[in-house]
Coordinates of C-alpha atoms and ligand atoms in Angstrom, one line a residue:
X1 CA 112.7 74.8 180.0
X2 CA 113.9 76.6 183.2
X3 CA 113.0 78.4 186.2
X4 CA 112.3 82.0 185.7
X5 CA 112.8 84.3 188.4
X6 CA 111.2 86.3 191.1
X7 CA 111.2 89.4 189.6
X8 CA 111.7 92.8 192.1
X9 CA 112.9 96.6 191.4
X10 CA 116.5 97.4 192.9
X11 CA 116.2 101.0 194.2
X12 CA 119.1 101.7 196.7
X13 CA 120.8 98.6 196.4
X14 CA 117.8 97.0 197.8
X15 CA 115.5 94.2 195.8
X16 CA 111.9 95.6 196.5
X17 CA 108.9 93.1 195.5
X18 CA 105.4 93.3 194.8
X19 CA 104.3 93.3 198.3
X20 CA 102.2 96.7 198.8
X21 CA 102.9 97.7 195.3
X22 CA 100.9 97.3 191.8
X23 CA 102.2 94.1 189.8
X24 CA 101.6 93.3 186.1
X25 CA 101.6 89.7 184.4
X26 CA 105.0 88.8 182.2
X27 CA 104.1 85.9 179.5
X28 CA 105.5 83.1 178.0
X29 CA 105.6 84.5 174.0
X30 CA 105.9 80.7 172.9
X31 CA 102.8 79.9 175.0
X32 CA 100.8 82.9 176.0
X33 CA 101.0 82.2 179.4
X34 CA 101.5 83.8 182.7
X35 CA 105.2 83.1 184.3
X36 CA 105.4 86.1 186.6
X37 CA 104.5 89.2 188.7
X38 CA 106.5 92.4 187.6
X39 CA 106.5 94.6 190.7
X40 CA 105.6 98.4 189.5
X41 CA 107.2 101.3 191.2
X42 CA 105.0 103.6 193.4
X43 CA 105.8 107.7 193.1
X44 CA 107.6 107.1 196.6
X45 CA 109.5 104.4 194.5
X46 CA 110.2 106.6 192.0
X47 CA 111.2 109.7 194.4
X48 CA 113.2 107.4 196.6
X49 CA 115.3 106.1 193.3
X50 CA 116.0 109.8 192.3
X51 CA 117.4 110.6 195.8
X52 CA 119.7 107.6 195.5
X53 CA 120.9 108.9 191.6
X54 CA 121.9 111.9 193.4
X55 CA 123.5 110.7 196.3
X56 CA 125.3 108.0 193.7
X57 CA 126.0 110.3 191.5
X58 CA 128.7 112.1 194.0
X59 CA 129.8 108.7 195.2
X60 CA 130.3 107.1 192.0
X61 CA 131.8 109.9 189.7
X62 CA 135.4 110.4 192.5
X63 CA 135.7 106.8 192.5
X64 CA 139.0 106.8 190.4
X65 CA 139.3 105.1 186.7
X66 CA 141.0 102.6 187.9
X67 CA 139.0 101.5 190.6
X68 CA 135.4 101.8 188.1
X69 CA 137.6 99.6 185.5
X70 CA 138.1 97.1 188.1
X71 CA 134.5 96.8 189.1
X72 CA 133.2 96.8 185.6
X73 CA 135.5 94.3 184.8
X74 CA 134.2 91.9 187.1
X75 CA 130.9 93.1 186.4
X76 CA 131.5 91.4 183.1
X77 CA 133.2 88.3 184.3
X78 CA 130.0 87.5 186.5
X79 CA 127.8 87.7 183.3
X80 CA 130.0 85.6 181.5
X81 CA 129.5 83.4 184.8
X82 CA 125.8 83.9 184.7
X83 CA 125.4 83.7 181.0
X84 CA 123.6 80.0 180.9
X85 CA 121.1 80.9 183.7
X86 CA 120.8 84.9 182.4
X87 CA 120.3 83.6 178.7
X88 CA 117.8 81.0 179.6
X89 CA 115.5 84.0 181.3
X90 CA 115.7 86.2 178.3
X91 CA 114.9 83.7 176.2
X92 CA 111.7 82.5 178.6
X93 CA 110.3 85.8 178.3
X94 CA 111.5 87.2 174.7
X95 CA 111.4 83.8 172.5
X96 CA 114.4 83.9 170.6
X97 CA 116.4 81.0 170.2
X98 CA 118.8 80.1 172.8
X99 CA 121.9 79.8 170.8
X100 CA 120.9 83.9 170.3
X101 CA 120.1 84.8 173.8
X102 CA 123.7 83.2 174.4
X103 CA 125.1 85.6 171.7
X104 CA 123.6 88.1 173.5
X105 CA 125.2 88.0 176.7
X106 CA 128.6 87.2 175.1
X107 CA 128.0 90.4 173.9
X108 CA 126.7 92.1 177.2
X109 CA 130.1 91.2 178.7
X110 CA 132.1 92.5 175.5
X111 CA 130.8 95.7 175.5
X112 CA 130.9 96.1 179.4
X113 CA 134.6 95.3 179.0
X114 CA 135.2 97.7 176.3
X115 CA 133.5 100.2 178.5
X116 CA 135.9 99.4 181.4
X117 CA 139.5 100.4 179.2
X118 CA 137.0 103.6 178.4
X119 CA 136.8 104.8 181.8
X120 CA 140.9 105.5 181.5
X121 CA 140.7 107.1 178.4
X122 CA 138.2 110.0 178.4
X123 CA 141.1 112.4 177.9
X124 CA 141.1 116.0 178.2
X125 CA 143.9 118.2 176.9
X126 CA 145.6 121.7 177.8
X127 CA 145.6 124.1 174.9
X128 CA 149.1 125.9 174.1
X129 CA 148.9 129.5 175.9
X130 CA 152.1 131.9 177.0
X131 CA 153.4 131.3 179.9
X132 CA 151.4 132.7 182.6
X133 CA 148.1 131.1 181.0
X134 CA 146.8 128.2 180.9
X135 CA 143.4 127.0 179.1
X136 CA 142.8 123.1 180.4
X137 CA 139.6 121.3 178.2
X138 CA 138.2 118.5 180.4
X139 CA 135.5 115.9 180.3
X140 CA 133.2 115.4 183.2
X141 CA 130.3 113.1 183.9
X142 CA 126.9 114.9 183.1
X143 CA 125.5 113.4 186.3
X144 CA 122.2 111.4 186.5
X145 CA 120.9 109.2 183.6
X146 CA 117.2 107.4 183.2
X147 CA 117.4 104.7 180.5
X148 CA 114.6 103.5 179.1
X149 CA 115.1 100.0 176.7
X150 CA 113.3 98.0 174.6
X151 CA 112.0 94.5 174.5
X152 CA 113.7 93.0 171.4
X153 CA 117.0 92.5 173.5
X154 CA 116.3 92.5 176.8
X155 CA 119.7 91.7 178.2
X156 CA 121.8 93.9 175.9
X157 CA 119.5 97.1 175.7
X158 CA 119.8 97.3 179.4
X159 CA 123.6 97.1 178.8
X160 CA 123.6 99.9 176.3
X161 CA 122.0 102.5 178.6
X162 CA 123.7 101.6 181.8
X163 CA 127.4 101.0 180.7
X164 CA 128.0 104.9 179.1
X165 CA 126.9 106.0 181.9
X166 CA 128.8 104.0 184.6
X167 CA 132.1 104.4 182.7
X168 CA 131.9 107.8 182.3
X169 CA 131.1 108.4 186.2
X170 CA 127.1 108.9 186.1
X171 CA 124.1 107.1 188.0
X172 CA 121.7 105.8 186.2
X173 CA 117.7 104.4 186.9
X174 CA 117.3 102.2 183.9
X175 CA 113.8 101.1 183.3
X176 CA 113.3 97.6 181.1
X177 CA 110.8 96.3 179.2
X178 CA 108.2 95.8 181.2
X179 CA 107.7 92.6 178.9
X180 CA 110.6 91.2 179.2
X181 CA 112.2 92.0 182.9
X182 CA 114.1 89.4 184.5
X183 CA 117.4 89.7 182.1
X184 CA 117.7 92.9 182.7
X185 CA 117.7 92.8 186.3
X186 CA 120.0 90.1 186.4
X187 CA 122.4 92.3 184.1
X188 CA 122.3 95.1 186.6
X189 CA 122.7 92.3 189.4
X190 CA 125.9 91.0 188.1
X191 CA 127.1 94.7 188.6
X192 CA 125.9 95.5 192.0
X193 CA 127.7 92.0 193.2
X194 CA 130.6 93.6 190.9
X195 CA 131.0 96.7 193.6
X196 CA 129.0 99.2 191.8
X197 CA 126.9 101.0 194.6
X198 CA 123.7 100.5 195.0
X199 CA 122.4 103.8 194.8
X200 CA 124.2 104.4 191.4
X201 CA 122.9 102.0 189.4
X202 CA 119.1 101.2 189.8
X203 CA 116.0 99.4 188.0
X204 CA 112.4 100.3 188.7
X205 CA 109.4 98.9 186.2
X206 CA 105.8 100.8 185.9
X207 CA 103.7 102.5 183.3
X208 CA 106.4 103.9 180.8
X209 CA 104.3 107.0 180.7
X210 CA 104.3 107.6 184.0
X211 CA 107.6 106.7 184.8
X212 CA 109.2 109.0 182.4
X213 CA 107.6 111.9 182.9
X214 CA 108.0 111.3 186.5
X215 CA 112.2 110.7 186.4
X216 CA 112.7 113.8 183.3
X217 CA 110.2 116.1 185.7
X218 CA 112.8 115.6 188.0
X219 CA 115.8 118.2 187.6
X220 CA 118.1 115.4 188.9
X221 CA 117.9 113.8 185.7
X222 CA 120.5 115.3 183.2
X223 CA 120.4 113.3 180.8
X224 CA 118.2 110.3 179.1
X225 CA 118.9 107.9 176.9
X226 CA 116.1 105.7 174.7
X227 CA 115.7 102.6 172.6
X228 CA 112.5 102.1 171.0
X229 CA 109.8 104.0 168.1
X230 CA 110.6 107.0 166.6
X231 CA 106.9 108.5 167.8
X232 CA 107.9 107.3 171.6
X233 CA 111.6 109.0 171.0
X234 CA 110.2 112.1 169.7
X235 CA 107.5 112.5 172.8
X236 CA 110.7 112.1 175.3
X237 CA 112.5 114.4 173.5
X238 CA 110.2 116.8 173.6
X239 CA 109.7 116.3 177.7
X240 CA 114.5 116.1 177.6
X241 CA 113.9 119.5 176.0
X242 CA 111.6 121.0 178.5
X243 CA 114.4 120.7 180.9
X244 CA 117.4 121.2 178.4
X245 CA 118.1 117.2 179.4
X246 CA 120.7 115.5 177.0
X247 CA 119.2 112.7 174.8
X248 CA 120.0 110.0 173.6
X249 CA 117.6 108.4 171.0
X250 CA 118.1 104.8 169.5
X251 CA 115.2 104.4 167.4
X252 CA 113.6 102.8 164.6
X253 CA 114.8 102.0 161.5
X254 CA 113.4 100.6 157.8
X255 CA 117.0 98.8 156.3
X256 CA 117.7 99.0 152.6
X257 CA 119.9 96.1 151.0
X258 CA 121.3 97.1 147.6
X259 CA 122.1 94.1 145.8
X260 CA 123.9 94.8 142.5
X261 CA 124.3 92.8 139.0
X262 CA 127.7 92.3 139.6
X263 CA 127.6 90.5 143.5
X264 CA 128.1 87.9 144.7
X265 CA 124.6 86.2 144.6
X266 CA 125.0 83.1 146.9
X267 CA 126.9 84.5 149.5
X268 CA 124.3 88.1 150.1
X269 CA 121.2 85.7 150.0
X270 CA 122.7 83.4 152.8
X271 CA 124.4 86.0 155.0
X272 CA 120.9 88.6 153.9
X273 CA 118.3 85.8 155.0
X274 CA 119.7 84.8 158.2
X275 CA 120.0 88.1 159.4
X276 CA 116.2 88.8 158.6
X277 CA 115.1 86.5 160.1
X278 CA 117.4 86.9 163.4
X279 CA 115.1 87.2 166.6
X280 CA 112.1 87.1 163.9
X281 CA 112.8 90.2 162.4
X282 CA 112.5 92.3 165.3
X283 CA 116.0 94.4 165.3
X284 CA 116.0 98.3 164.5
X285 CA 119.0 97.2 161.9
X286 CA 117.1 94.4 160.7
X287 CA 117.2 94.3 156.5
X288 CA 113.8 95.0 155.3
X289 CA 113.8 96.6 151.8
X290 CA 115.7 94.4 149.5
X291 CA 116.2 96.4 146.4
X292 CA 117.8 93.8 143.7
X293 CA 119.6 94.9 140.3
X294 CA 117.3 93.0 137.5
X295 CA 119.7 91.0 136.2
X296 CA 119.8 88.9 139.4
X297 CA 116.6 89.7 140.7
X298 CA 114.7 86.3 139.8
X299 CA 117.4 84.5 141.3
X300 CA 117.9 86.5 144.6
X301 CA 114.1 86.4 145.1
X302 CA 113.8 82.6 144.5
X303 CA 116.7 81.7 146.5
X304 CA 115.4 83.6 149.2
X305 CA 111.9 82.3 149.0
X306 CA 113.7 78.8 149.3
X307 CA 115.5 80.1 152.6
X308 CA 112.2 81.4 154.2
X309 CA 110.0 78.3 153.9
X310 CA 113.4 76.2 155.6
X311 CA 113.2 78.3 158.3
X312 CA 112.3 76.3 160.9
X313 CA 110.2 78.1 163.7
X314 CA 109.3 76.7 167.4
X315 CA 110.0 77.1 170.8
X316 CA 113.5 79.1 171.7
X317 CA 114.6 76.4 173.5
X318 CA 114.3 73.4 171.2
X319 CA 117.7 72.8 169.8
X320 CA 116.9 73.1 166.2
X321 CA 114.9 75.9 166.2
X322 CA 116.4 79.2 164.4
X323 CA 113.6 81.3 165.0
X324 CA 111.3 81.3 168.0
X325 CA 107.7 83.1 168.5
X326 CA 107.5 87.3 168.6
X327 CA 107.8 89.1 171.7
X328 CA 104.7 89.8 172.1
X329 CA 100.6 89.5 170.4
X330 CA 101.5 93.3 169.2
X331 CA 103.9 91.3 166.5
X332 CA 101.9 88.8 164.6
X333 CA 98.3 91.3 165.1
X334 CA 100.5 94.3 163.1
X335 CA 102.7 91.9 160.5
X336 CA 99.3 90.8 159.2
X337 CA 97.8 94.1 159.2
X338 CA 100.5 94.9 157.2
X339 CA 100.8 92.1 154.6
X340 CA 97.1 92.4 153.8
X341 CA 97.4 95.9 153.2
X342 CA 100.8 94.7 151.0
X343 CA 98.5 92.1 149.1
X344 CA 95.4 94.7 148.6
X345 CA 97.8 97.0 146.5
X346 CA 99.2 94.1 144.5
X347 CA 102.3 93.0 146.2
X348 CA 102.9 89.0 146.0
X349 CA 102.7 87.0 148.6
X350 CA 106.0 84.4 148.0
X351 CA 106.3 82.4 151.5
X352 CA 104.7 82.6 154.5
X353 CA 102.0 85.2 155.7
X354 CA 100.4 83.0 158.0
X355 CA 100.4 83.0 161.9
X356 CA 101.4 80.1 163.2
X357 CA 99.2 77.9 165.9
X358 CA 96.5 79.1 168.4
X359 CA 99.4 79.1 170.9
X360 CA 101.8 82.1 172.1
X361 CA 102.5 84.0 169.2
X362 CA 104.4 82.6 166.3
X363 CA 104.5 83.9 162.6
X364 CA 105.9 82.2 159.7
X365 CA 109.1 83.6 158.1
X366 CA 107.2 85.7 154.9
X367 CA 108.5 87.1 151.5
X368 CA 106.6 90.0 149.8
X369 CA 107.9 90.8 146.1
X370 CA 107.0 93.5 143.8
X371 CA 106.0 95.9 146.5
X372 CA 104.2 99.1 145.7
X373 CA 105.9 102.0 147.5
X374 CA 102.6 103.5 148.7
X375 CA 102.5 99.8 150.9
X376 CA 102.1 101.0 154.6
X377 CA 105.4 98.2 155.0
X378 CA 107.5 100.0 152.2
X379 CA 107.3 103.0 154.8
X380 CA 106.6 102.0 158.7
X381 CA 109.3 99.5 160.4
X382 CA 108.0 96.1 159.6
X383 CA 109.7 94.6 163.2
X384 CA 108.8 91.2 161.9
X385 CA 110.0 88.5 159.8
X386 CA 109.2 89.7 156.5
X387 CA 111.2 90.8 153.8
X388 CA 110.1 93.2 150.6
X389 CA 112.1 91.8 147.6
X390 CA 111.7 94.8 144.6
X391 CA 113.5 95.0 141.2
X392 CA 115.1 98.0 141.1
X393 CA 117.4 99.2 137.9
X394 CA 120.6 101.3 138.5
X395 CA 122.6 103.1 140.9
X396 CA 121.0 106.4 140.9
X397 CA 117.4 105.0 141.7
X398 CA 118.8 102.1 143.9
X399 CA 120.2 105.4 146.4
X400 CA 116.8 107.1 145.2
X401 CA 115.0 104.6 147.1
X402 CA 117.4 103.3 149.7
X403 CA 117.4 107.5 150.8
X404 CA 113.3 108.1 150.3
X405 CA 112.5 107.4 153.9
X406 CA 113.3 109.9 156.7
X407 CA 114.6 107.0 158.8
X408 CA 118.2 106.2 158.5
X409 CA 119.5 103.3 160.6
X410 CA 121.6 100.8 159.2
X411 CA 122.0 99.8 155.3
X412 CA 123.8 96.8 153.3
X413 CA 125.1 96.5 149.9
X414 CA 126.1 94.2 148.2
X415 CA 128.6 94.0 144.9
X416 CA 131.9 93.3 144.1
X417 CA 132.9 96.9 142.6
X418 CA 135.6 98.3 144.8
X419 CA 134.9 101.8 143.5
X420 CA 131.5 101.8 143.5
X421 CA 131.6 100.8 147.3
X422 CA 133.4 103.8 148.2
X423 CA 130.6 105.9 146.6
X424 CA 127.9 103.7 148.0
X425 CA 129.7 105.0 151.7
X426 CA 129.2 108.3 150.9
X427 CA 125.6 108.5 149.1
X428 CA 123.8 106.4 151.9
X429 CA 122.3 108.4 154.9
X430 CA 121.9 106.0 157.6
X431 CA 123.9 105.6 160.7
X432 CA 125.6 102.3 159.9
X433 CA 126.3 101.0 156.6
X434 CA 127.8 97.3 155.7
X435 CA 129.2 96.5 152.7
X436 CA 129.4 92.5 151.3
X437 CA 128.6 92.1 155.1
X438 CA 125.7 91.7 157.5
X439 CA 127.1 93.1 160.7
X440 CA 126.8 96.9 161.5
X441 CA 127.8 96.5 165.6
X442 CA 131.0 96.0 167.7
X443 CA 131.6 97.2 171.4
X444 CA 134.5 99.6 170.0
X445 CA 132.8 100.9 166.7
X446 CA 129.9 103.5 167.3
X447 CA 126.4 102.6 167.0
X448 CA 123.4 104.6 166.0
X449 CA 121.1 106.7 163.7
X450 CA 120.2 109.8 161.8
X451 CA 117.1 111.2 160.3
X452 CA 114.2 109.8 162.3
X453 CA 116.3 107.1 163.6
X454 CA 117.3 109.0 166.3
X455 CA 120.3 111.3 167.0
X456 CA 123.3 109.9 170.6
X457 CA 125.6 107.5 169.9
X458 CA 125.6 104.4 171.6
X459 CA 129.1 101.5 172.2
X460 CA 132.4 102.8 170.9
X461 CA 134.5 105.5 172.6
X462 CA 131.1 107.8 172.0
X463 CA 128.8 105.8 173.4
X464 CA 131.1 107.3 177.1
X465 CA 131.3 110.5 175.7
X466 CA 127.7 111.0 175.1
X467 CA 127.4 110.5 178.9
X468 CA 129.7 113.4 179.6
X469 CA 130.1 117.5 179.6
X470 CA 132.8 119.6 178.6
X471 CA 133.9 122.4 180.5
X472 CA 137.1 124.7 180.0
X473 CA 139.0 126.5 182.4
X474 CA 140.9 129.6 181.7
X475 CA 143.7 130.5 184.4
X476 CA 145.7 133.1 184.6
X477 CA 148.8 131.9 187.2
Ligands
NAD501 P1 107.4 101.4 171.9 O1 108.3 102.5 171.5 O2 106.0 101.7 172.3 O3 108.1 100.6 173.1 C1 109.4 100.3 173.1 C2 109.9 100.4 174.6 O4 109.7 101.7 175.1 C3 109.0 99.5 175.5 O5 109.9 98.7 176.3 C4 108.2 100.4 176.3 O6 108.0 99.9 177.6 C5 109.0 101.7 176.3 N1 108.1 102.9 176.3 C6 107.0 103.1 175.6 N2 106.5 104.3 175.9 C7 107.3 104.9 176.8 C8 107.4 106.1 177.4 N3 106.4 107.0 177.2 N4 108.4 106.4 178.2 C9 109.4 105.5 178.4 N5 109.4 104.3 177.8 C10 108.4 104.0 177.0 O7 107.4 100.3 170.8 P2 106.6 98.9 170.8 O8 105.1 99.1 170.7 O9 107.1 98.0 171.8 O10 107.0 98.5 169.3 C11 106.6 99.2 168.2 C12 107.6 99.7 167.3 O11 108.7 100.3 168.0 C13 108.3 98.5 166.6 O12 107.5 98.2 165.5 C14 109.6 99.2 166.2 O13 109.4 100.0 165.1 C15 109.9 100.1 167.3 N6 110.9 99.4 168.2 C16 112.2 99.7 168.0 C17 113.2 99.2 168.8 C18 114.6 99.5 168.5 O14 115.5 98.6 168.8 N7 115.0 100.7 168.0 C19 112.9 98.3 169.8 C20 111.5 98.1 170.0 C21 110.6 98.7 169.2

C-alpha cells in the first residue's frame, strides 16, 4: 500500500487546495473507501485559469523548438524518475494492477519523448512560384486547448491531451477524472519542474458539466480535445461547434476479433484473453465481440472459458494479481445489468457473472457465448471484463458483423492467409486494426477512431498536427 497524495488544482503555476473551495471524496476501488479530498474549481478558478491560457499561450508558442524539446525531454525523464511513486497513486485510485500502472507511465514518458523530436518537425514548405512570388504554407499553434480525460488511464489520458498541445506551442487547462486525480496531477507536475510555465499548462477538477461549458464558453479556448462516451463527445461537440472550436474526440468503441478456420488457435486465445481482461476490460480498444469461424469455434470458446476462470482478481497491489477491482460502482452495477439482459435473450453464461465480495468493487472475469445481436452488450460498449464469443460462418458475414455498429475503434483478426489480411485492412472501418496481434498503439503510429468513435487524432506526427492551423502567405517581392 502507499501514501496517496494531497490532492490540489495548479492554476498559474500555483497548487491551490481545498481551503475556501468545494471538495469531493476520491475512493479506494479495491475497498470503497474514502482516501481524499479533490479540491473543485470556483468560476474565479476557472476565469483565473483562462487568463493564464492566454497569457501562456503567447509565452509558450515563441519559445523555440529547441528549447520546448529540451523541456519536454526532461519532462519525461522526471516521470521515468517518478514512475514508482506516480504508478503507485494511479493504481490507489484506479485499481489496476501495478505491473500495469507501471506500463503506463513507461508509456507516459515514451510518448512525451516522441512528442519532444515533434516539436522540430512540424514543417512547412514554400510552393514553386516565378520569381518575384512567393507562396510560403506554414503550421502554427491554434492557441488554447481544454482537455478533458477519462478515468480508465488516469496517468496516460492526461498525457494524450496535454503533450499535442505543448509540442505544437499551445496552452492547455486539462481537466482529469475527477475519480481518479492524483496521477494526473503528478504527470502535469513532472512538467512544470521540467520548465514548462506555469500558466501554460494547468489542471483544475469540478463538475464536468460545468467546467466545460464554462472553459468552451470562453472564446480563449480554440480548441478541445476529449476521451470518454460517445453521448458525452457528441454534447461537447456540439458546445466546440457553437464557437467553431477544433475537436478532438477519443471515444467509445465495441472491438470486433475475427478469428478464422485457418489461425493460429493457441496463440489468438492467449494474446486475445489477456488483452480482455487488461485493466478489467475497461479500454476503448478493448476486444469485445469475438466472432469465431465454426470450425474452431468449440475450441476458441473453451480455451477461453479456461483462461477466464484462472484469472486471478484482487487487490492492484498484491503481486500476483492480473486483474484488480473496476474503477468505480458504475462498473460492476452496469456489467450485471447487462449480462442479465444477455441471459434473458438466451445468451449462455460460460464463466463468471458474479460480483465479487461486499468490498470495493470487484467483478469476476465473465464469458457470454451464443449472443443474440438484439443483446443491449452486442451494441453498447461493454467497458468490463466480459467477452461475447459467437459462431460466425465466412468472410462476408464475419465483416457483416464486425462493420454493423456505428462505432469503429480498433479491430483484430486473426488467420494465417496473407492475402486475405490485406483485404481484411481494407474492408474493416475502424480506426485501428491489428492483424495476428493485440496491440493497436505506439507513441509514433496515430491513434484514434471513426464512426461514433470519434473523429482527431491522438500520438503520432498527427496527434501535434491536430493541435495546429494552417495559414498561407502569398507575397509578391
Ligand atoms: P463519461 O463519458 O460520462 O465520463 C468519462 C470522463 O468524461 C469522466 O472522467 C468524466 O468526468 C468526463 N465527463 C463527463 N461529462 C463531461 C462533460 N460534460 N464535460 C467534460 N467532461 C465530462 O463516461 P463514464 O460514465 O465514466 O463511463 C461510461 C462509458 O464511457 C463507458 O462505459 C465507456 O463506454 C465510455 N468511456 C470511454 C473511455 C475511452 O477511453 N474512450 C473512457 C471512459 C469511459
Amino acid at each position: 500500500m502507499t501514501d496517496y497524495p494531497q490532492l490540489n488544482l495548479l492554476i498559474g503555476g500555483e497548487k491551490l487546495d481545498g481551503a475556501g473551495r468545494d471538495t469531493q471524496d476520491v475512493l479506494d476501488p479495491s475497498s470503497g473507501e474514502v482516501i481524499a479530498a479533490l479540491p473543485m474549481a470556483s468560476k474565479e478558478d476557472l476565469d483565473n485559469a483562462l487568463d493564464n491560457a492566454q497569457a501562456g499561450f503567447k509565452s509558450w508558442r515563441n519559445t523555440s523548438a529547441d528549447e520546448r524539446e529540451g523541456i519536454l525531454r526532461k519532462g519525461a525523464a522526471l516521470i521515468r524518475e517518478r514512475a514508482k511513486d506516480i504508478g503507485a497513486m494511479l493504481t490507489r485510485e484506479q485499481g489496476k494492477p501495478i505491473q500495469e500502472a507501471m506500463g503506463e507511465m513507461t508509456y507516459c514518458a515514451m510518448l512525451l519523448e516522441f512528442y519532444a523530436g515533434e516539436c522540430k518537425r512540424t514543417y512547412g514548405r514554400t510552393l514553386v512560384r516565378p520569381a518575384g512570388q512567393r507562396v510560403e504554407v506554414r503550421h502554427e499553434p491554434i492557441g488554447a486547448v481544454a482537455g478533458f480525460s477519462a478515468w480508465n488511464f488516469p496517468a496516460l489520458n492526461v498525457m494524450r491531451k496535454i503533450g499535442g498541445p505543448l509540442a505544437a506551442g499551445c496552452s492547455i487547462i486539462v481537466k482529469p477524472s475527477e475519480e481518479t486525480p492524483a496521477a494526473g496531477i503528478a504527470i502535469v507536475q513532472c512538467l512544470l519542474d521540467a520548465g514548462v510555465p506555469g500558466d501554460a499548462c494547468q489542471v483544475v477538477f469540478g463538475v464536468p458539466d460545468e467546467v466545460s461549458r464554462h472553459l468552451l464558453g470562453s472564446s480563449i479556448i480554440r480548441k478541445v480535445t476529449f476521451t470518454g462516451s460517445t453521448a458525452v463527445g457528441k454534447h461537447l461537440a456540439k458546445l466546440a461547434a457553437e464557437d467553431m472550436k477544433r475537436a478532438t474526440m477519443e471515444l467509445g468503441g465495441h472491438g470486433p476479433v475475427l478469428i478464422f478456420n485457418d489461425a493460429d488457435v493457441d496463440k489468438a486465445l492467449k494474446v486475445m484473453a489477456a488483452a480482455k481482461y487488461r485493466n478489467a476490460g475497461q479500454v476503448c480498444v478493448s476486444p469485445t465481440r469475438f466472432l469465431v469461424e465454426e470450425d474452431v469455434f468449440e475450441r476458441f470458446r473453451d480455451g477461453f472459458v479456461d483462461h477466464a476462470k484462472g484469472v486471478k482478481v484482487g487487490n492492484g497491489f498484491d503481486k500476483d494479481t492480473q486483474m484488480g477491482p473496476m474503477a468505480s460502482g458504475r462498473g460492476p452495477d452496469g456489467i450485471q445489468a447487462k449480462i442479465a439482459d444477455a441471459t434473458a435473450k438466451g445468451a449462455k453464461l460460460l464463466a463468471g457473472g458474479e460480483r465479487i465480495g461486499n468490498q470495493g468493487f470487484f467483478h469476476q472475469p465473465t464469458v457470454l457465448s451464443e449472443v443474440p445481436l438484439d443483446a443491449e452488450i452486442m451494441n453498447e460498449e461493454p467497458f468490463g471484463p466480459v467477452a461475447m464469443i459467437n459462431p460466425v460462418t465466412g468472410y462476408d458475414a464475419m465483416i457483416e458483423e464486425a462493420n454493423r455498429l456505428p462505432y469503429g475503434l480498433a479491430a483484430y483478426a486473426w488467420t494465417q492467409d496473407a492475402k486475405r489480411r490485406m483485404q481484411l485492412a481494407d474492408d474493416i472501418e475502424a480506426g485501428m486494426v491489428a492483424l495476428n496481434a493485440a496491440t493497436v498503439s505506439a507513441a509514433d503510429a496515430p491513434f484514434g477512431g471513426v464512426k461514433w468513435s470519434g473523429y482527431g487524432l491522438e500520438d503520432g506526427a498527427e496527434g501535434v498536427t491536430a493541435c495546429m492551423v494552417t495559414k498561407t502567405v502569398h507575397e509578391a517581392i
